[in-house]
Amino acid sequence: MSGDGSWRRVSLEGRRFLRGRYRSLRRLALWSLLESAHTFLGGYAVARALDDGFLAGRTGTGLGWLAVAGAGALLGALALRGVFGGLADLVEPLRDGLVRRSVRQAIGRAVADPGRAGDAGVVSRLTQQTEMARDSFAGLVLVARSFVFTALGALLGLAALDPVLLVLVLPALLLGAAGFLATLRPMARVQRAALDADEALSGRAGELAAGLRDVVACGGGASAGAPVERLIAEQERLTGRLARWSALRTLALGVAGRLPVVALLAGTPWLLGRGVSAGAVAGALTYLVQSLLPALDALMTAVGAAGTRLLVVLDRFCTPQSDSDSATTAPAVAPGPGAGSGVAVELRGVWFAYGPRAQPVIDGLDLTVGAGEHLAVVGPSGIGKSTLTALIAGLLPPGGGTVRVAGAPARGVTAQGVTGPGPDLRRTLLPQQAYVFTGTVRENLTHLCPGPVSGAEVERATAALGSDGLVDRLGGLDGAVDPARLSPGERQHLALTAAYLSPAPLLLLDEATCHLDLRTEERAERALAARPGTLVVVAHRISSAARADRVLVLDGTRAVCGTHAELPARSPLYRDLVGLWNARG
């Protein structure tokens, strides 16, 4: 996602948030005007104390003006107290709104993944980001408000002392501020990209660690590690870019924070020659050193750090995250000998990437799956297998090319159980996280069927899949199902039985047997392959691929399709996977 998109999205959300809070903003501005008065009195009183007091030989007058400056400091403290009260009226509604949004996101994730519905870590992470946004927003409001009203008081004070002082101070100040603003958006884009790369690296490393045993067993270390190496290289590149932009921002801070003082000191003889008093010069220096430049430095630092952090966190609440694979595939495969008459799935020149600037996950893939065929898809983790099944299921639109199911565009095909153009256009997709809901066993097994299913049909399905023992343990077909009490394997067993009962002519299993043991997996896949229709399986084990009519191998540069017997001679990756799997017994 681009930094420009994040700016626009968060800016729109920010305007919506502030639109109904003008009363709080007015209260904050009124208290901040006292801070402007404090700043104005600070420099002006110093100038008058010198010109009208000490330099004129009137010590009492000088001390009186210094007392006025001290009273201004007390006024500033009073203003700060009121500012914090007004700040709460802005910050707390922001936090409450983000908490509500975080709860909605947590509920959405729980519905999408019932097996983790009790995972309090999801809510914890989201509320942590909420607190981060709250603190960053409060800091930015304080600093930005302080700079605006401090600058107002200081510039009015310089003009009151002598307008010519602005001629020396303003150009250097504006030059530094312009340099800082020029680096702000590019640096935010790089920081966002660096954060995305860091999260992608963490996610990929976690996936690799979870499947490390299978990766080692299949000899896929080099292929599985390639995406991690690319992410590390990308992270290194982004870190270098971030360092360069940080150097430019530091230079801009130096120009804005030091050059006005240098200009004032260097121009002092010229000012005195034009009749500007020594007190006015001292007052101008007071404005710069004690008020204007510290406020500017605080603003630039806060915007560069807390501002970017706030932008990224708020963008996370505004934008749903999507998981992505990270490899490319290509070339061509025709229907295999096990296919019946007709074509179940057809891909022509399919291209897909998760974002306009992302590397393609699928690139120029041609594939034809015949009606009644059993196809297995294999390849390293993250190579694009799940993306392929999502494209066939119509969950993702291809970036290029066509995906057709039973001759119709895949995106126009309705999901299983929803009325569509015709029964031959329905599909059932089973992901790795099986969908099981609170209800009876019968409801969980028949929810993919458009009409009533007899008890005899359900019993035949459970016997074919070997899930009859699980059904008995749950209390029979009328027994209650609590998803939280089921293991991942038990949830998958129920979901596979439901898929078996589904009338959909196309079944897509995206590692839907990964939590089953070898024998249970074999029994389930053989039963699903024997039912009428087409079966596409993302294989978790090579033994699963060996049972298929054909195997599609995705290796990151090209797609190779053939039978289990012929592929070792055509695909080095598949040869290594089969050899190491057999070596492990």
Coordinates of C-alpha atoms in Angstrom, one line a residue:
M1 CA 0.0 0.0 0.0
S2 CA 1.4 3.4 -0.9
G3 CA 2.1 6.1 1.6
D4 CA -0.1 8.6 -0.4
G5 CA -3.0 6.3 0.0
S6 CA -2.4 6.1 3.8
W7 CA -2.2 9.9 4.0
R8 CA -5.5 10.4 2.1
R9 CA -7.3 7.7 4.1
V10 CA -6.2 8.9 7.5
S11 CA -6.7 12.5 6.5
L12 CA -10.3 11.7 5.6
E13 CA -10.9 9.8 8.9
G14 CA -9.3 12.7 10.8
R15 CA -11.6 15.3 9.2
R16 CA -14.6 13.1 10.0
F17 CA -13.5 12.8 13.6
L18 CA -12.9 16.6 14.1
R19 CA -16.0 17.7 12.3
G20 CA -18.3 17.3 15.3
R21 CA -15.8 18.6 17.9
Y22 CA -15.5 22.3 17.1
R23 CA -16.5 23.1 20.7
S24 CA -13.6 21.2 22.1
L25 CA -11.2 22.8 19.5
R26 CA -12.5 26.3 20.5
R27 CA -11.9 25.6 24.1
L28 CA -8.4 24.4 23.4
A29 CA -7.7 27.5 21.2
L30 CA -8.9 29.9 23.9
W31 CA -6.6 28.4 26.5
S32 CA -3.7 28.4 24.0
L33 CA -4.2 32.1 23.4
L34 CA -2.9 32.7 26.9
E35 CA 0.2 30.8 25.9
S36 CA 0.6 33.3 23.0
A37 CA 0.4 36.1 25.5
H38 CA 3.0 34.4 27.7
T39 CA 5.4 34.1 24.7
F40 CA 4.7 37.8 23.6
L41 CA 5.5 39.1 27.1
G42 CA 8.6 37.0 27.5
G43 CA 10.6 38.7 24.7
Y44 CA 8.9 42.1 24.8
A45 CA 9.5 42.6 28.5
V46 CA 13.2 41.8 28.1
A47 CA 13.5 44.4 25.4
R48 CA 11.7 47.1 27.5
A49 CA 13.7 46.1 30.6
L50 CA 17.0 46.9 28.7
D51 CA 15.9 49.9 26.7
D52 CA 13.6 51.7 29.2
G53 CA 15.2 50.3 32.3
F54 CA 18.8 49.2 32.8
L55 CA 20.4 50.9 29.7
A56 CA 18.6 54.1 30.6
G57 CA 19.8 54.0 34.2
R58 CA 16.3 53.2 35.6
T59 CA 16.9 50.0 37.5
G60 CA 13.4 50.0 39.0
T61 CA 11.8 50.1 35.6
G62 CA 14.0 47.3 34.4
L63 CA 13.0 45.1 37.4
G64 CA 9.4 46.0 36.8
W65 CA 9.5 44.7 33.2
L66 CA 11.2 41.5 34.4
A67 CA 8.4 41.1 36.8
V68 CA 6.0 41.4 33.9
A69 CA 7.9 38.6 32.2
G70 CA 7.6 36.5 35.3
A71 CA 3.9 37.1 35.4
G72 CA 3.7 35.9 31.8
A73 CA 5.4 32.6 32.8
L74 CA 2.7 32.1 35.5
L75 CA 0.1 32.9 32.8
G76 CA 1.6 30.2 30.6
A77 CA 1.4 27.6 33.4
L78 CA -2.3 28.5 33.9
A79 CA -2.8 28.1 30.1
L80 CA -1.2 24.7 30.2
R81 CA -3.5 23.5 32.9
G82 CA -6.6 24.5 30.8
V83 CA -5.1 22.9 27.7
F84 CA -4.9 19.5 29.3
G85 CA -8.6 19.7 30.2
G86 CA -9.5 20.5 26.6
L87 CA -7.2 17.8 25.3
A88 CA -9.1 15.1 27.1
D89 CA -12.3 16.1 25.2
L90 CA -10.4 15.2 22.0
V91 CA -8.3 12.3 22.9
E92 CA -10.8 10.2 24.9
P93 CA -13.4 10.0 22.1
L94 CA -10.7 9.0 19.7
R95 CA -9.7 6.1 22.0
D96 CA -13.3 5.1 22.5
G97 CA -13.9 5.0 18.8
L98 CA -10.8 2.9 18.1
V99 CA -11.7 0.5 20.9
R100 CA -15.1 0.0 19.3
R101 CA -13.4 -0.6 15.9
S102 CA -10.9 -3.0 17.4
V103 CA -13.7 -5.0 19.0
R104 CA -15.5 -5.2 15.6
Q105 CA -12.3 -6.4 14.0
A106 CA -11.8 -9.0 16.7
I107 CA -15.3 -10.3 16.3
G108 CA -14.8 -10.5 12.5
R109 CA -11.7 -12.5 12.9
A110 CA -13.4 -14.8 15.4
V111 CA -16.2 -15.4 12.9
A112 CA -13.8 -16.1 10.1
D113 CA -11.8 -18.5 12.3
P114 CA -14.1 -20.1 14.9
G115 CA -11.3 -22.3 16.2
R116 CA -9.6 -19.2 17.6
A117 CA -12.7 -17.4 18.8
G118 CA -11.4 -17.5 22.4
D119 CA -8.0 -16.0 21.5
A120 CA -7.8 -12.9 23.7
G121 CA -4.4 -12.1 22.2
V122 CA -6.2 -10.6 19.1
V123 CA -8.1 -8.1 21.2
S124 CA -5.0 -7.4 23.3
R125 CA -2.9 -6.6 20.2
L126 CA -5.6 -4.3 18.8
T127 CA -6.1 -2.5 22.1
Q128 CA -2.4 -2.0 22.4
Q129 CA -2.4 -0.3 19.0
T130 CA -5.4 1.8 20.3
E131 CA -3.3 3.0 23.2
M132 CA -0.4 3.8 20.9
A133 CA -2.7 5.9 18.7
R134 CA -4.2 7.7 21.7
D135 CA -0.7 8.6 23.1
S136 CA 0.6 9.7 19.7
F137 CA -2.4 11.8 19.0
A138 CA -2.3 13.5 22.4
G139 CA 1.4 14.3 21.9
L140 CA 0.9 15.6 18.4
V141 CA -2.0 17.9 19.5
L142 CA 0.0 19.3 22.4
V143 CA 3.1 20.0 20.3
A144 CA 1.3 21.3 17.2
R145 CA -1.0 23.6 19.3
S146 CA 2.1 24.8 21.3
F147 CA 4.0 25.6 18.1
V148 CA 1.1 27.5 16.4
F149 CA 0.3 29.8 19.4
T150 CA 4.0 30.2 20.4
A151 CA 4.9 31.2 16.9
L152 CA 1.9 33.6 16.9
G153 CA 3.1 35.3 20.1
A154 CA 6.8 35.3 19.0
L155 CA 6.1 36.8 15.5
L156 CA 3.8 39.4 16.9
G157 CA 6.5 40.3 19.5
L158 CA 9.2 40.6 16.8
A159 CA 6.9 42.9 14.7
A160 CA 6.1 45.0 17.8
L161 CA 9.8 45.4 18.6
D162 CA 10.8 46.3 15.0
P163 CA 9.4 44.7 11.8
V164 CA 12.9 44.7 10.2
L165 CA 13.7 41.8 12.6
L166 CA 11.3 39.6 10.7
V167 CA 13.4 40.2 7.5
L168 CA 16.4 38.4 9.1
V169 CA 14.5 35.7 11.0
L170 CA 11.7 34.5 8.7
P171 CA 13.7 33.4 5.6
A172 CA 15.9 31.0 7.5
L173 CA 13.0 29.7 9.5
L174 CA 10.8 29.1 6.4
L175 CA 13.8 27.5 4.6
G176 CA 14.3 24.9 7.3
A177 CA 10.5 24.3 7.7
A178 CA 10.2 23.8 3.9
G179 CA 13.1 21.3 3.9
F180 CA 11.5 19.4 6.7
L181 CA 8.1 19.2 5.0
A182 CA 9.7 18.1 1.8
T183 CA 11.1 15.0 3.6
L184 CA 7.9 14.2 5.6
R185 CA 5.8 12.3 3.1
P186 CA 8.6 10.3 1.4
M187 CA 9.9 9.3 4.8
A188 CA 6.4 8.2 5.9
R189 CA 6.2 6.0 2.8
V190 CA 9.6 4.4 3.5
Q191 CA 8.7 3.9 7.2
R192 CA 5.4 2.2 6.2
A193 CA 7.1 0.0 3.7
A194 CA 9.8 -0.9 6.3
L195 CA 7.1 -1.8 8.8
D196 CA 5.3 -3.9 6.2
A197 CA 8.5 -5.7 5.4
D198 CA 9.3 -6.3 9.0
E199 CA 5.8 -7.8 9.6
A200 CA 6.0 -9.9 6.5
L201 CA 9.4 -11.2 7.6
S202 CA 8.0 -12.0 11.1
G203 CA 5.0 -13.8 9.6
R204 CA 7.0 -15.8 7.1
A205 CA 9.5 -16.8 9.8
G206 CA 6.6 -17.9 12.0
E207 CA 5.1 -20.0 9.1
L208 CA 8.4 -21.6 8.5
A209 CA 8.9 -22.4 12.1
A210 CA 5.5 -24.0 12.3
G211 CA 6.2 -26.3 9.4
L212 CA 9.9 -26.8 9.9
R213 CA 9.7 -30.5 10.4
D214 CA 7.8 -31.0 7.1
V215 CA 10.2 -28.6 5.3
V216 CA 13.3 -30.6 6.5
A217 CA 11.6 -33.9 5.7
C218 CA 10.8 -32.8 2.2
G219 CA 14.1 -31.2 1.5
G220 CA 12.5 -27.8 0.8
G221 CA 14.8 -25.7 2.9
A222 CA 16.3 -23.8 0.0
S223 CA 12.9 -23.1 -1.7
A224 CA 11.2 -22.2 1.6
G225 CA 14.1 -20.0 2.7
A226 CA 14.2 -18.0 -0.6
P227 CA 11.2 -15.8 0.3
V228 CA 12.8 -15.0 3.7
E229 CA 16.0 -14.0 2.0
R230 CA 14.2 -11.7 -0.3
L231 CA 12.4 -10.1 2.6
I232 CA 15.6 -9.6 4.5
A233 CA 17.2 -8.0 1.5
E234 CA 14.2 -5.7 1.1
Q235 CA 14.3 -4.8 4.8
E236 CA 18.0 -3.9 4.4
R237 CA 17.3 -1.7 1.4
L238 CA 14.5 0.1 3.2
T239 CA 16.6 0.7 6.3
G240 CA 19.3 2.3 4.1
R241 CA 16.6 4.6 2.5
L242 CA 15.2 5.4 5.9
A243 CA 18.7 6.4 7.1
R244 CA 19.2 8.7 4.1
W245 CA 15.9 10.5 4.7
S246 CA 16.6 10.8 8.4
A247 CA 19.9 12.5 7.5
L248 CA 18.1 15.0 5.3
R249 CA 15.5 15.6 8.0
T250 CA 18.2 16.3 10.6
L251 CA 19.8 18.8 8.2
A252 CA 16.4 20.5 7.9
L253 CA 16.0 20.6 11.7
G254 CA 19.5 22.2 11.9
V255 CA 18.6 24.8 9.3
A256 CA 15.3 25.7 11.0
G257 CA 16.7 25.6 14.5
R258 CA 20.1 27.2 14.2
L259 CA 20.2 29.4 11.1
P260 CA 17.7 32.1 12.4
V261 CA 20.0 32.7 15.5
V262 CA 23.1 32.9 13.3
A263 CA 21.4 35.3 11.0
L264 CA 20.2 37.5 13.9
L265 CA 23.7 37.6 15.5
A266 CA 25.5 38.2 12.2
G267 CA 23.0 41.0 11.3
T268 CA 23.2 42.7 14.7
P269 CA 25.7 45.5 13.4
W270 CA 23.4 46.1 10.5
L271 CA 20.4 46.3 12.8
L272 CA 22.0 48.7 15.2
G273 CA 23.1 50.8 12.3
R274 CA 19.5 51.1 11.2
G275 CA 18.4 52.4 14.6
V276 CA 17.2 49.1 16.1
S277 CA 17.8 49.2 19.8
A278 CA 20.0 46.8 21.7
G279 CA 17.0 45.8 23.8
A280 CA 15.0 44.9 20.7
V281 CA 17.9 42.7 19.5
A282 CA 18.0 41.0 22.9
G283 CA 14.2 40.6 22.9
A284 CA 14.4 39.0 19.4
L285 CA 17.1 36.6 20.6
T286 CA 14.9 35.7 23.6
Y287 CA 12.0 34.9 21.3
L288 CA 14.2 32.7 19.2
V289 CA 16.1 30.8 21.8
Q290 CA 13.5 30.5 24.5
S291 CA 10.3 30.1 22.5
L292 CA 10.2 29.8 18.8
L293 CA 13.0 27.5 18.0
P294 CA 12.3 25.0 20.9
A295 CA 8.7 24.8 19.8
L296 CA 9.7 24.2 16.2
D297 CA 12.2 21.6 17.1
A298 CA 9.6 19.8 19.3
L299 CA 7.0 20.0 16.4
M300 CA 9.4 18.5 13.8
T301 CA 10.6 15.8 16.1
A302 CA 7.0 14.8 17.1
V303 CA 5.7 14.9 13.5
G304 CA 8.6 12.9 12.3
A305 CA 8.3 10.2 15.0
A306 CA 4.9 10.1 16.7
G307 CA 3.2 11.4 13.5
T308 CA 4.4 8.6 11.4
R309 CA 3.6 6.1 14.0
L310 CA 0.0 7.5 14.3
L311 CA -0.4 7.4 10.6
V312 CA 0.6 3.7 10.4
V313 CA -1.5 2.6 13.3
L314 CA -4.6 4.5 12.2
D315 CA -4.2 3.1 8.7
R316 CA -4.3 -0.4 10.2
F317 CA -7.7 0.3 11.6
C318 CA -8.9 1.8 8.3
T319 CA -7.5 -0.9 6.0
P320 CA -8.2 -4.7 6.3
Q321 CA -5.0 -6.7 6.1
S322 CA -4.8 -9.6 3.7
D323 CA -2.4 -12.4 3.7
S324 CA -0.3 -13.0 0.6
D325 CA 1.9 -15.6 -0.9
S326 CA 5.2 -14.4 -2.4
A327 CA 6.3 -16.3 -5.5
T328 CA 5.6 -16.5 -9.2
T329 CA 4.4 -19.3 -11.4
A330 CA 4.0 -19.7 -15.2
P331 CA 3.2 -22.0 -18.1
A332 CA 0.8 -24.5 -19.3
V333 CA -1.0 -27.6 -18.5
A334 CA -3.8 -29.4 -20.3
P335 CA -6.3 -31.8 -18.8
G336 CA -5.0 -35.2 -17.7
P337 CA -6.0 -38.7 -18.7
G338 CA -8.1 -39.1 -15.5
A339 CA -10.5 -36.4 -16.6
G340 CA -14.0 -37.1 -17.8
S341 CA -15.7 -35.3 -20.6
G342 CA -15.9 -31.5 -20.2
V343 CA -13.7 -28.9 -18.5
A344 CA -14.2 -28.1 -14.8
V345 CA -11.6 -25.4 -14.4
E346 CA -9.7 -23.4 -17.0
L347 CA -7.1 -20.7 -16.4
R348 CA -5.6 -18.7 -19.3
G349 CA -2.7 -16.3 -18.9
V350 CA -3.7 -15.7 -15.2
W351 CA -1.7 -13.0 -13.4
F352 CA -2.2 -11.9 -9.8
A353 CA -0.4 -9.7 -7.3
Y354 CA -1.4 -8.4 -3.8
G355 CA -1.1 -4.7 -4.7
P356 CA -0.1 -2.5 -7.7
R357 CA 3.6 -2.5 -6.7
A358 CA 3.9 -6.0 -5.3
Q359 CA 5.7 -8.9 -7.1
P360 CA 3.2 -11.2 -8.9
V361 CA 2.2 -14.3 -7.0
I362 CA 0.8 -16.0 -10.1
D363 CA 2.3 -14.9 -13.4
G364 CA 1.0 -16.1 -16.8
L365 CA -0.4 -19.5 -15.6
D366 CA -2.3 -21.7 -18.0
L367 CA -4.2 -24.7 -16.5
T368 CA -7.0 -26.9 -17.5
V369 CA -8.7 -29.4 -15.1
G370 CA -11.1 -31.8 -16.6
A371 CA -14.4 -32.7 -15.1
G372 CA -14.0 -35.6 -12.7
E373 CA -10.3 -35.2 -12.4
H374 CA -8.3 -35.4 -9.1
L375 CA -5.5 -32.7 -9.2
A376 CA -3.0 -32.1 -6.4
V377 CA -1.0 -28.8 -6.1
V378 CA 2.4 -28.9 -4.4
G379 CA 5.2 -26.5 -3.8
P380 CA 7.0 -24.7 -1.0
S381 CA 5.2 -22.6 1.6
G382 CA 4.2 -19.2 0.2
I383 CA 4.6 -20.2 -3.4
G384 CA 1.0 -19.3 -4.4
K385 CA -1.0 -22.5 -3.7
S386 CA -3.6 -20.8 -1.6
T387 CA -3.8 -17.9 -4.0
L388 CA -4.5 -20.4 -6.8
T389 CA -7.4 -22.0 -4.9
A390 CA -8.8 -18.5 -4.0
L391 CA -8.8 -17.5 -7.7
I392 CA -10.6 -20.7 -8.7
A393 CA -13.1 -20.2 -5.9
G394 CA -13.8 -16.7 -7.1
L395 CA -12.7 -15.1 -3.8
L396 CA -10.0 -13.1 -5.6
P397 CA -10.2 -11.4 -9.0
P398 CA -7.3 -12.1 -11.4
G399 CA -5.1 -9.2 -12.2
G400 CA -4.9 -10.4 -15.7
G401 CA -6.1 -13.4 -17.8
T402 CA -9.3 -15.4 -17.2
V403 CA -10.4 -18.0 -14.7
R404 CA -13.4 -20.0 -15.7
V405 CA -15.4 -22.7 -13.8
A406 CA -17.6 -25.0 -15.9
G407 CA -17.2 -22.5 -18.7
A408 CA -18.4 -19.4 -16.7
P409 CA -16.2 -16.7 -15.1
A410 CA -15.1 -17.7 -11.6
R411 CA -16.0 -14.4 -10.1
G412 CA -19.5 -14.7 -11.4
V413 CA -20.0 -18.1 -9.8
T414 CA -21.9 -18.1 -6.5
A415 CA -20.6 -19.9 -3.5
Q416 CA -21.9 -23.3 -2.5
G417 CA -25.4 -23.2 -1.1
V418 CA -26.4 -19.9 -2.7
T419 CA -28.7 -19.9 -5.7
G420 CA -26.7 -19.3 -8.9
P421 CA -26.9 -19.8 -12.6
G422 CA -27.0 -23.6 -12.3
P423 CA -25.9 -26.5 -10.1
D424 CA -22.8 -27.2 -12.2
L425 CA -21.4 -23.8 -11.3
R426 CA -21.2 -24.4 -7.5
R427 CA -18.0 -25.1 -5.6
T428 CA -17.0 -25.9 -2.1
L429 CA -13.7 -24.5 -0.7
L430 CA -12.3 -26.0 2.5
P431 CA -9.4 -23.9 4.0
Q432 CA -6.8 -25.0 6.4
Q433 CA -8.9 -23.6 9.3
A434 CA -12.1 -25.7 9.1
Y435 CA -15.4 -23.9 9.6
V436 CA -17.4 -25.5 12.4
F437 CA -20.2 -23.7 14.3
T438 CA -22.2 -24.0 17.4
G439 CA -25.1 -26.3 16.7
T440 CA -25.9 -29.9 16.3
V441 CA -23.7 -32.5 14.5
R442 CA -26.3 -32.9 11.8
E443 CA -26.4 -29.1 11.1
N444 CA -22.6 -29.0 10.8
L445 CA -22.6 -31.9 8.4
T446 CA -25.5 -30.7 6.1
H447 CA -25.2 -26.9 6.0
L448 CA -23.7 -27.1 2.5
C449 CA -26.7 -28.9 1.2
P450 CA -29.5 -26.9 -0.3
G451 CA -32.3 -29.2 0.9
P452 CA -33.0 -31.8 3.6
V453 CA -30.6 -34.8 3.9
S454 CA -31.8 -38.1 5.2
G455 CA -30.2 -39.7 8.2
A456 CA -29.1 -42.7 6.1
E457 CA -27.2 -40.4 3.7
V458 CA -25.4 -38.7 6.5
E459 CA -24.5 -42.1 8.0
R460 CA -23.1 -43.3 4.7
A461 CA -21.0 -40.2 4.5
T462 CA -19.6 -40.5 8.0
A463 CA -18.8 -44.2 7.3
A464 CA -17.0 -43.3 4.1
L465 CA -14.9 -40.6 5.7
G466 CA -14.3 -42.5 8.9
S467 CA -15.9 -39.8 11.0
D468 CA -18.6 -42.0 12.5
G469 CA -16.6 -42.6 15.7
L470 CA -16.3 -38.8 16.2
V471 CA -20.0 -38.4 15.6
D472 CA -20.7 -41.1 18.2
R473 CA -18.4 -39.3 20.8
L474 CA -20.3 -36.1 20.2
G475 CA -23.6 -37.7 21.0
G476 CA -24.9 -38.7 17.6
L477 CA -26.3 -36.6 14.8
D478 CA -28.4 -34.6 17.3
G479 CA -25.4 -34.1 19.7
A480 CA -24.2 -30.5 20.4
V481 CA -21.0 -29.2 18.8
D482 CA -18.9 -26.6 20.6
P483 CA -16.1 -25.6 18.3
A484 CA -13.8 -24.5 21.2
R485 CA -13.9 -28.0 22.6
L486 CA -12.8 -29.7 19.3
S487 CA -9.3 -30.2 18.2
P488 CA -8.2 -28.9 14.8
G489 CA -8.2 -32.4 13.4
E490 CA -11.8 -33.1 14.7
R491 CA -13.0 -29.8 13.1
Q492 CA -11.3 -30.8 9.8
H493 CA -13.0 -34.2 10.0
L494 CA -16.4 -32.7 10.3
A495 CA -15.8 -30.2 7.6
L496 CA -14.6 -32.9 5.2
T497 CA -17.7 -34.9 5.8
A498 CA -19.8 -31.8 5.1
A499 CA -17.9 -31.4 1.8
Y500 CA -18.6 -35.0 0.9
L501 CA -22.3 -34.4 1.4
S502 CA -22.2 -31.2 -0.6
P503 CA -23.7 -31.5 -4.1
A504 CA -21.1 -29.1 -5.5
P505 CA -19.3 -30.7 -8.5
L506 CA -16.0 -29.0 -7.6
L507 CA -14.2 -29.4 -4.3
L508 CA -11.2 -27.3 -3.4
L509 CA -9.1 -28.5 -0.4
D510 CA -6.5 -25.9 0.7
E511 CA -4.5 -28.1 3.1
A512 CA -7.8 -29.1 4.6
T513 CA -6.3 -32.4 5.9
C514 CA -3.1 -31.0 7.5
H515 CA -4.3 -31.8 11.0
L516 CA -5.2 -35.4 10.2
D517 CA -2.9 -38.4 10.5
L518 CA -1.7 -40.2 7.4
R519 CA -4.3 -43.0 7.4
T520 CA -7.2 -40.7 8.1
E521 CA -6.0 -38.3 5.4
E522 CA -5.8 -41.1 2.9
R523 CA -9.2 -42.4 3.7
A524 CA -10.8 -38.9 3.4
E525 CA -9.1 -38.1 0.1
R526 CA -10.0 -41.4 -1.5
A527 CA -13.6 -41.0 -0.4
L528 CA -13.7 -37.4 -1.8
A529 CA -12.1 -38.4 -5.0
A530 CA -14.6 -41.3 -5.5
R531 CA -17.6 -39.0 -5.1
P532 CA -19.0 -37.5 -8.4
G533 CA -17.2 -34.3 -9.4
T534 CA -13.7 -32.7 -9.6
L535 CA -11.3 -32.6 -6.7
V536 CA -8.4 -30.1 -6.4
V537 CA -6.2 -30.6 -3.3
V538 CA -3.4 -28.4 -2.0
A539 CA -1.2 -31.3 -0.9
H540 CA 0.3 -31.2 2.6
R541 CA 2.2 -34.4 2.1
I542 CA 3.7 -36.1 -1.0
S543 CA 1.6 -39.2 -0.3
S544 CA -1.4 -37.0 -1.0
A545 CA 0.0 -36.0 -4.4
A546 CA 0.8 -39.7 -5.2
R547 CA -3.0 -40.5 -5.0
A548 CA -4.0 -37.8 -7.5
D549 CA -4.5 -38.2 -11.3
R550 CA -2.1 -35.3 -11.9
V551 CA 0.2 -33.1 -9.8
L552 CA 0.7 -29.4 -10.4
V553 CA 4.2 -28.3 -9.1
L554 CA 4.7 -24.6 -8.4
D555 CA 8.4 -23.8 -7.9
G556 CA 8.5 -20.1 -8.1
T557 CA 9.6 -19.7 -11.8
R558 CA 7.4 -22.1 -13.7
A559 CA 4.5 -24.5 -13.3
V560 CA 5.0 -28.2 -14.2
C561 CA 2.1 -30.6 -14.4
G562 CA 2.0 -34.3 -14.9
T563 CA 1.5 -37.6 -13.2
H564 CA 3.2 -38.7 -10.0
A565 CA 5.3 -41.2 -12.0
E566 CA 6.5 -38.9 -14.7
L567 CA 7.1 -35.7 -12.7
P568 CA 10.5 -36.7 -11.0
A569 CA 12.1 -36.7 -14.5
R570 CA 10.6 -33.3 -15.4
S571 CA 10.8 -31.3 -12.1
P572 CA 13.9 -31.2 -10.0
L573 CA 11.9 -29.8 -7.1
Y574 CA 9.4 -32.7 -7.2
R575 CA 12.2 -35.2 -7.6
D576 CA 13.8 -33.9 -4.4
L577 CA 10.5 -33.8 -2.5
V578 CA 9.6 -37.4 -3.5
G579 CA 13.2 -38.7 -2.8
L580 CA 13.4 -37.2 0.6
W581 CA 9.9 -38.2 1.6
N582 CA 10.7 -41.8 0.6
A583 CA 14.0 -41.7 2.4
R584 CA 12.1 -40.8 5.6
G585 CA 9.9 -43.8 5.1

